[in-house]
Structures are given as C-alpha cells and as structure tokens.
C-alpha cells in the first residue's frame, strides 16, 4: 500500500465510525418512534449531536493535515511569552476543570516563528495535558532560555505515555489506548500537526514520562539578528 492509500483508508475508517453511529440512532428513532420514551429520544439526539461535532472536528483536522506540508509559514521575531499568555487565557475558560499555570522566564525570550502557528502548538499540547489528566490537577507551562535556545515545557499530572509509544504518538491518526483516550474526543492528529509545525520553525519536540504524568519539551533557536537576512517564508 502506498502512503496515499494508507491515508485514505485511515481517513475512511475514521469518518465511517461516527457516521455509522449517527445513521444507526436516526434509523432507530425513525423505525421505533412510538416505542421510545422521551428520555431515550433525548439521549439518542445527544449522541447524534456529539458524533456530528466529532465529524466536524475531524474534517477540520484532516484539512489542516493535508495543507500543512505545503503551507508557507511567515517567520518573524516572536515573543514566546506573549504567545503562551494569550493561549492560556483562552484555554483557561475551556478547561476550567484544570489548573493551568505559567511559570515563565521573565527575560521574554524571542524566537523566529509564525505566531499563529506557535499558538496552535501550545493549544495542542496544553489541551492534551488537560484531556489526558483528571480534573483538579495542574498543567504547567515552563519557559527558560540560555544564550542559544528557548526551552518550553508543558507538564501534566495525568495518565502518562509509555516510552514504547515514543514514535507512534507523533504519527497521523495515532491514539494510544488509555482510560482517558476512550472518554475524550480526538482524531490523533494534534501531535502530528504540532511536530510538523515545530520542525518548520526549526524547533524540536520530545516527551518524557514522569512518575505521575507527562512532560512535552520544545526547543527553538533564539532569535538572532542574522535571521533578518534569511528568507521569512519557509516551506
Ligand atoms: N499529555 C498526554 N498525556 C497522556 N497521553 C497523551 C498526552 N498527549 C497525547 N497523548 C496520547 O497521544 C495520542 C495522540 O495525541 P494527539 O495527536 O494530540 O491526538 P488526540 O488528542 O486527538 O487523540 C492521544 O490519543 C493520547 O493517547
Ligand atoms: Mg490532542
């Protein structure tokens, strides 16, 4: 099978699962309308809505996955702390179940990056930290720098990732079996998108398992004046 066939067959499978469920619940309601009580009807409609949302999210992710390899990023001098603060502000509302803490180096390290895509990276990692950990736990974003690099970590107190999945989690559509993966929605594309974007900005991403939880580590070269001379668009 070529990579393209592989991609199509995975996508078809991912689309078929929610569609089958939507059709199934709609058919049941149509054929047995009078026999189903109102409570069950409401439950069925909730499932249909949930699965439709899952489809929309999936299609959006698939579109961005197909675009990303050819997408041009606009690299500019970008303040890492500003990008983190605005991301965390948005996510604090969405995940008010979790404690999201920023622990940043006040020296405001700057890197050469596309600020919108940088925020997408932080959203993916912080969302994962919240999705794969229990409510009332803490997700911490740390930044520090030396005179060459800026280092950002996103650490959670969640279910953790076994080292054997180290390569797998960054592949398209890979979701790891854990008690929270089946409870949360996801397409398994977030980390693939995150890694691709990070590398397009000359960065690196890796993760480590902790005694309790996971820490994702990002490393970007510090902005330096010679970057001005480089082309501001990377492919
Ligand atoms: N912080 C984390 N803690 C535990 N597992 C994680 C974490 N981040 C990602 N994973 C695992 O890696 C898989 C891939 O992540 P991702 O590409 O973001 O996909 P999604 O979140 O849509 O499932 C997840 O399904 C999950 O099993
Ligand atoms: Mg994710």
Short mmCIF file of C-alpha atoms and ligand atoms in Angstrom, two decimals:
data_model
loop_
_atom_site.label_atom_id
_atom_site.label_comp_id
_atom_site.label_asym_id
_atom_site.label_seq_id
_atom_site.Cartn_x
_atom_site.Cartn_y
_atom_site.Cartn_z
CA UNK A 1 0.00 0.00 0.00
CA UNK A 2 1.28 3.46 -0.82
CA UNK A 3 1.30 6.20 1.79
CA UNK A 4 -1.61 7.82 -0.05
CA UNK A 5 -3.72 4.60 0.09
CA UNK A 6 -2.85 4.26 3.73
CA UNK A 7 -4.00 7.80 4.42
CA UNK A 8 -7.27 7.31 2.51
CA UNK A 9 -8.09 4.05 4.23
CA UNK A 10 -7.41 5.52 7.68
CA UNK A 11 -9.50 8.60 6.91
CA UNK A 12 -12.37 6.50 5.58
CA UNK A 13 -12.33 4.41 8.72
CA UNK A 14 -12.25 7.48 10.96
CA UNK A 15 -15.19 9.01 9.09
CA UNK A 16 -17.20 5.81 8.98
CA UNK A 17 -17.29 5.30 12.75
CA UNK A 18 -19.22 8.47 13.68
CA UNK A 19 -21.36 8.27 10.51
CA UNK A 20 -22.43 4.71 11.29
CA UNK A 21 -23.42 5.76 14.76
CA UNK A 22 -25.38 8.81 13.53
CA UNK A 23 -27.23 6.71 10.96
CA UNK A 24 -27.92 3.94 13.48
CA UNK A 25 -29.51 6.24 16.06
CA UNK A 26 -31.50 8.12 13.40
CA UNK A 27 -32.80 4.82 11.95
CA UNK A 28 -33.79 3.51 15.38
CA UNK A 29 -35.71 6.68 16.15
CA UNK A 30 -37.49 6.65 12.79
CA UNK A 31 -38.49 2.99 12.90
CA UNK A 32 -39.49 2.84 16.58
CA UNK A 33 -40.58 6.43 17.31
CA UNK A 34 -43.73 5.46 19.29
CA UNK A 35 -41.96 2.83 21.36
CA UNK A 36 -39.16 5.07 22.58
CA UNK A 37 -39.69 7.25 25.64
CA UNK A 38 -38.74 10.93 25.62
CA UNK A 39 -35.69 10.42 27.78
CA UNK A 40 -34.20 7.90 25.39
CA UNK A 41 -35.02 10.11 22.42
CA UNK A 42 -33.13 12.93 24.08
CA UNK A 43 -30.17 10.63 24.73
CA UNK A 44 -30.12 9.47 21.11
CA UNK A 45 -30.22 13.06 19.85
CA UNK A 46 -27.36 13.96 22.18
CA UNK A 47 -25.28 11.14 20.72
CA UNK A 48 -26.12 12.32 17.19
CA UNK A 49 -25.03 15.84 18.09
CA UNK A 50 -21.83 14.60 19.75
CA UNK A 51 -20.90 12.43 16.79
CA UNK A 52 -21.63 15.28 14.35
CA UNK A 53 -19.30 17.52 16.34
CA UNK A 54 -16.69 14.79 16.20
CA UNK A 55 -17.06 14.65 12.40
CA UNK A 56 -16.72 18.42 12.03
CA UNK A 57 -13.61 18.46 14.20
CA UNK A 58 -12.18 15.54 12.24
CA UNK A 59 -12.79 17.14 8.85
CA UNK A 60 -11.19 20.40 10.04
CA UNK A 61 -8.15 18.48 11.24
CA UNK A 62 -7.89 16.46 8.03
CA UNK A 63 -7.99 19.66 6.01
CA UNK A 64 -5.21 21.19 8.05
CA UNK A 65 -3.14 17.98 7.84
CA UNK A 66 -3.30 17.92 4.07
CA UNK A 67 -2.41 21.61 3.88
CA UNK A 68 0.45 21.66 6.36
CA UNK A 69 3.29 20.03 4.38
CA UNK A 70 2.98 22.67 1.63
CA UNK A 71 1.95 25.58 3.77
CA UNK A 72 4.17 28.62 3.93
CA UNK A 73 4.88 29.89 7.41
CA UNK A 74 5.59 33.53 7.94
CA UNK A 75 8.52 33.68 10.30
CA UNK A 76 9.00 36.84 12.33
CA UNK A 77 10.64 37.86 15.56
CA UNK A 78 8.11 36.50 18.07
CA UNK A 79 7.85 36.83 21.81
CA UNK A 80 7.32 33.38 23.26
CA UNK A 81 5.70 34.57 26.50
CA UNK A 82 3.10 36.68 24.70
CA UNK A 83 2.06 33.66 22.61
CA UNK A 84 1.82 31.49 25.73
CA UNK A 85 -0.17 34.04 27.76
CA UNK A 86 -2.81 34.55 25.08
CA UNK A 87 -3.17 30.80 24.52
CA UNK A 88 -3.54 30.06 28.21
CA UNK A 89 -6.14 32.77 28.62
CA UNK A 90 -8.36 31.09 26.01
CA UNK A 91 -7.80 27.58 27.38
CA UNK A 92 -8.47 28.55 30.99
CA UNK A 93 -12.08 29.20 30.02
CA UNK A 94 -12.46 25.99 28.09
CA UNK A 95 -10.77 23.80 30.71
CA UNK A 96 -11.86 25.41 33.95
CA UNK A 97 -11.68 21.92 35.45
CA UNK A 98 -7.89 22.20 35.45
CA UNK A 99 -5.35 24.44 36.98
CA UNK A 100 -3.25 25.91 34.15
CA UNK A 101 -0.12 27.59 35.46
CA UNK A 102 2.55 29.56 33.60
CA UNK A 103 5.99 29.57 35.03
CA UNK A 104 7.92 31.75 32.66
CA UNK A 105 11.34 33.21 32.45
CA UNK A 106 10.76 36.95 32.70
CA UNK A 107 13.51 37.73 30.21
CA UNK A 108 10.93 37.38 27.43
CA UNK A 109 12.91 35.18 25.09
CA UNK A 110 12.28 35.78 21.40
CA UNK A 111 12.35 33.26 18.59
CA UNK A 112 11.94 33.30 14.85
CA UNK A 113 8.41 31.95 14.40
CA UNK A 114 4.94 32.19 12.91
CA UNK A 115 2.96 33.43 15.91
CA UNK A 116 -0.39 31.97 14.87
CA UNK A 117 1.13 28.53 14.34
CA UNK A 118 3.08 28.85 17.56
CA UNK A 119 -0.22 29.32 19.37
CA UNK A 120 -1.61 26.25 17.64
CA UNK A 121 1.35 24.26 19.03
CA UNK A 122 0.67 25.47 22.57
CA UNK A 123 -3.07 24.87 22.26
CA UNK A 124 -2.49 21.27 21.16
CA UNK A 125 -0.07 20.50 23.97
CA UNK A 126 -1.98 22.22 26.77
CA UNK A 127 -5.27 20.71 25.59
CA UNK A 128 -3.70 17.26 25.66
CA UNK A 129 -2.41 17.96 29.16
CA UNK A 130 -5.99 18.72 30.26
CA UNK A 131 -7.64 15.94 28.25
CA UNK A 132 -5.38 13.19 29.49
CA UNK A 133 -5.41 14.04 33.18
CA UNK A 134 -8.07 14.05 35.85
CA UNK A 135 -9.96 17.25 36.75
CA UNK A 136 -8.49 19.41 39.53
CA UNK A 137 -4.92 18.55 38.55
CA UNK A 138 -2.35 21.05 37.32
CA UNK A 139 -0.92 21.66 33.84
CA UNK A 140 2.25 23.76 33.99
CA UNK A 141 3.89 25.67 31.16
CA UNK A 142 7.52 26.49 31.80
CA UNK A 143 9.84 28.65 29.72
CA UNK A 144 13.54 29.25 30.07
CA UNK A 145 16.40 30.15 27.80
CA UNK A 146 20.16 30.10 27.51
CA UNK A 147 22.09 32.15 25.02
CA UNK A 148 21.28 29.79 22.15
CA UNK A 149 17.86 28.27 22.67
CA UNK A 150 14.45 28.84 24.20
CA UNK A 151 13.00 25.83 26.03
CA UNK A 152 9.32 25.38 26.72
CA UNK A 153 7.81 22.51 28.65
CA UNK A 154 4.16 21.56 29.09
CA UNK A 155 3.76 19.25 32.04
CA UNK A 156 0.68 17.44 33.35
CA UNK A 157 -0.18 15.08 36.20
CA UNK A 158 -2.18 12.72 34.02
CA UNK A 159 -2.23 9.14 32.80
CA UNK A 160 1.25 9.34 31.22
CA UNK A 161 2.54 7.80 27.98
CA UNK A 162 4.56 4.61 27.96
CA UNK A 163 8.00 5.02 26.30
CA UNK A 164 7.19 2.29 23.78
CA UNK A 165 4.81 4.75 22.08
CA UNK A 166 7.51 7.41 21.73
CA UNK A 167 7.43 7.46 17.90
CA UNK A 168 3.84 6.38 17.45
CA UNK A 169 2.16 9.34 19.16
CA UNK A 170 3.56 11.77 16.58
CA UNK A 171 2.11 9.81 13.66
CA UNK A 172 -1.14 10.77 11.91
CA UNK A 173 -4.29 9.35 13.49
CA UNK A 174 -2.49 7.57 16.32
CA UNK A 175 -4.37 7.48 19.60
CA UNK A 176 -2.95 5.45 22.46
CA UNK A 177 -5.14 3.16 24.48
CA UNK A 178 -5.55 4.61 27.94
CA UNK A 179 -8.54 5.08 30.24
CA UNK A 180 -8.95 8.72 29.21
CA UNK A 181 -8.49 8.31 25.44
CA UNK A 182 -11.78 6.44 25.19
CA UNK A 183 -13.50 9.13 27.29
CA UNK A 184 -12.22 12.13 25.31
CA UNK A 185 -12.73 13.03 21.70
CA UNK A 186 -9.78 13.31 19.41
CA UNK A 187 -8.55 12.44 15.96
CA UNK A 188 -4.97 11.55 16.78
CA UNK A 189 -3.77 14.38 14.54
CA UNK A 190 -2.82 17.00 17.16
CA UNK A 191 0.70 15.81 17.86
CA UNK A 192 1.43 15.16 14.18
CA UNK A 193 0.42 18.75 13.41
CA UNK A 194 2.39 20.02 16.43
CA UNK A 195 5.59 18.22 15.42
CA UNK A 196 5.34 19.28 11.78
CA UNK A 197 4.82 22.94 12.71
CA UNK A 198 7.60 22.87 15.32
CA UNK A 199 10.10 21.50 12.83
CA UNK A 200 9.07 24.05 10.21
CA UNK A 201 10.10 26.70 12.73
CA UNK A 202 13.48 24.97 13.21
CA UNK A 203 12.40 23.60 16.58
CA UNK A 204 12.42 20.16 18.16
CA UNK A 205 9.83 18.32 20.22
CA UNK A 206 10.11 15.33 22.55
CA UNK A 207 8.43 13.99 25.65
CA UNK A 208 9.28 12.25 28.90
CA UNK A 209 7.16 10.16 31.19
CA UNK A 210 7.13 11.25 34.79
CA UNK A 211 6.24 9.33 37.91
CA UNK A 212 2.82 10.93 37.55
CA UNK A 213 2.10 12.46 34.17
CA UNK A 214 3.97 13.56 31.09
CA UNK A 215 6.16 16.46 30.09
CA UNK A 216 6.43 17.65 26.49
CA UNK A 217 9.61 19.59 25.72
CA UNK A 218 10.05 22.10 22.94
CA UNK A 219 13.30 23.73 21.94
CA UNK A 220 13.63 26.64 19.48
CA UNK A 221 16.76 28.51 18.41
CA UNK A 222 16.80 32.01 19.90
CA UNK A 223 16.13 34.84 17.53
CA UNK A 224 19.33 36.43 16.39
CA UNK A 225 19.97 39.36 14.16
CA UNK A 226 21.26 37.18 11.30
CA UNK A 227 17.74 35.75 10.95
CA UNK A 228 16.82 39.03 9.31
CA UNK A 229 18.93 38.05 6.38
CA UNK A 230 17.06 34.77 5.91
CA UNK A 231 14.00 34.43 3.80
CA UNK A 232 10.97 34.98 6.04
CA UNK A 233 8.94 32.23 4.44
CA UNK A 234 9.71 28.54 4.97
CA UNK A 235 8.16 25.69 3.03
N1 LIG B 1 -0.31 14.72 27.78
C1 LIG B 1 -0.66 13.48 27.44
N2 LIG B 1 -0.80 12.51 28.38
C2 LIG B 1 -1.13 11.24 28.04
N3 LIG B 1 -1.36 10.83 26.78
C3 LIG B 1 -1.24 11.74 25.80
C4 LIG B 1 -0.87 13.11 26.07
N4 LIG B 1 -0.82 13.77 24.89
C5 LIG B 1 -1.12 12.87 23.95
N5 LIG B 1 -1.38 11.64 24.48
C6 LIG B 1 -1.72 10.39 23.75
O1 LIG B 1 -1.27 10.53 22.41
C7 LIG B 1 -2.36 10.37 21.49
C8 LIG B 1 -2.16 11.31 20.31
O2 LIG B 1 -2.35 12.69 20.71
P1 LIG B 1 -2.93 13.72 19.66
O3 LIG B 1 -2.16 13.58 18.40
O4 LIG B 1 -2.98 15.06 20.30
O5 LIG B 1 -4.38 13.16 19.37
P2 LIG B 1 -5.78 13.29 20.12
O6 LIG B 1 -5.61 14.19 21.32
O7 LIG B 1 -6.68 13.86 19.09
O8 LIG B 1 -6.13 11.87 20.49
C9 LIG B 1 -3.62 10.65 22.33
O9 LIG B 1 -4.72 9.96 21.83
C10 LIG B 1 -3.22 10.17 23.70
O10 LIG B 1 -3.47 8.79 23.81
MG1 LIG B 2 -4.71 16.13 21.05
#
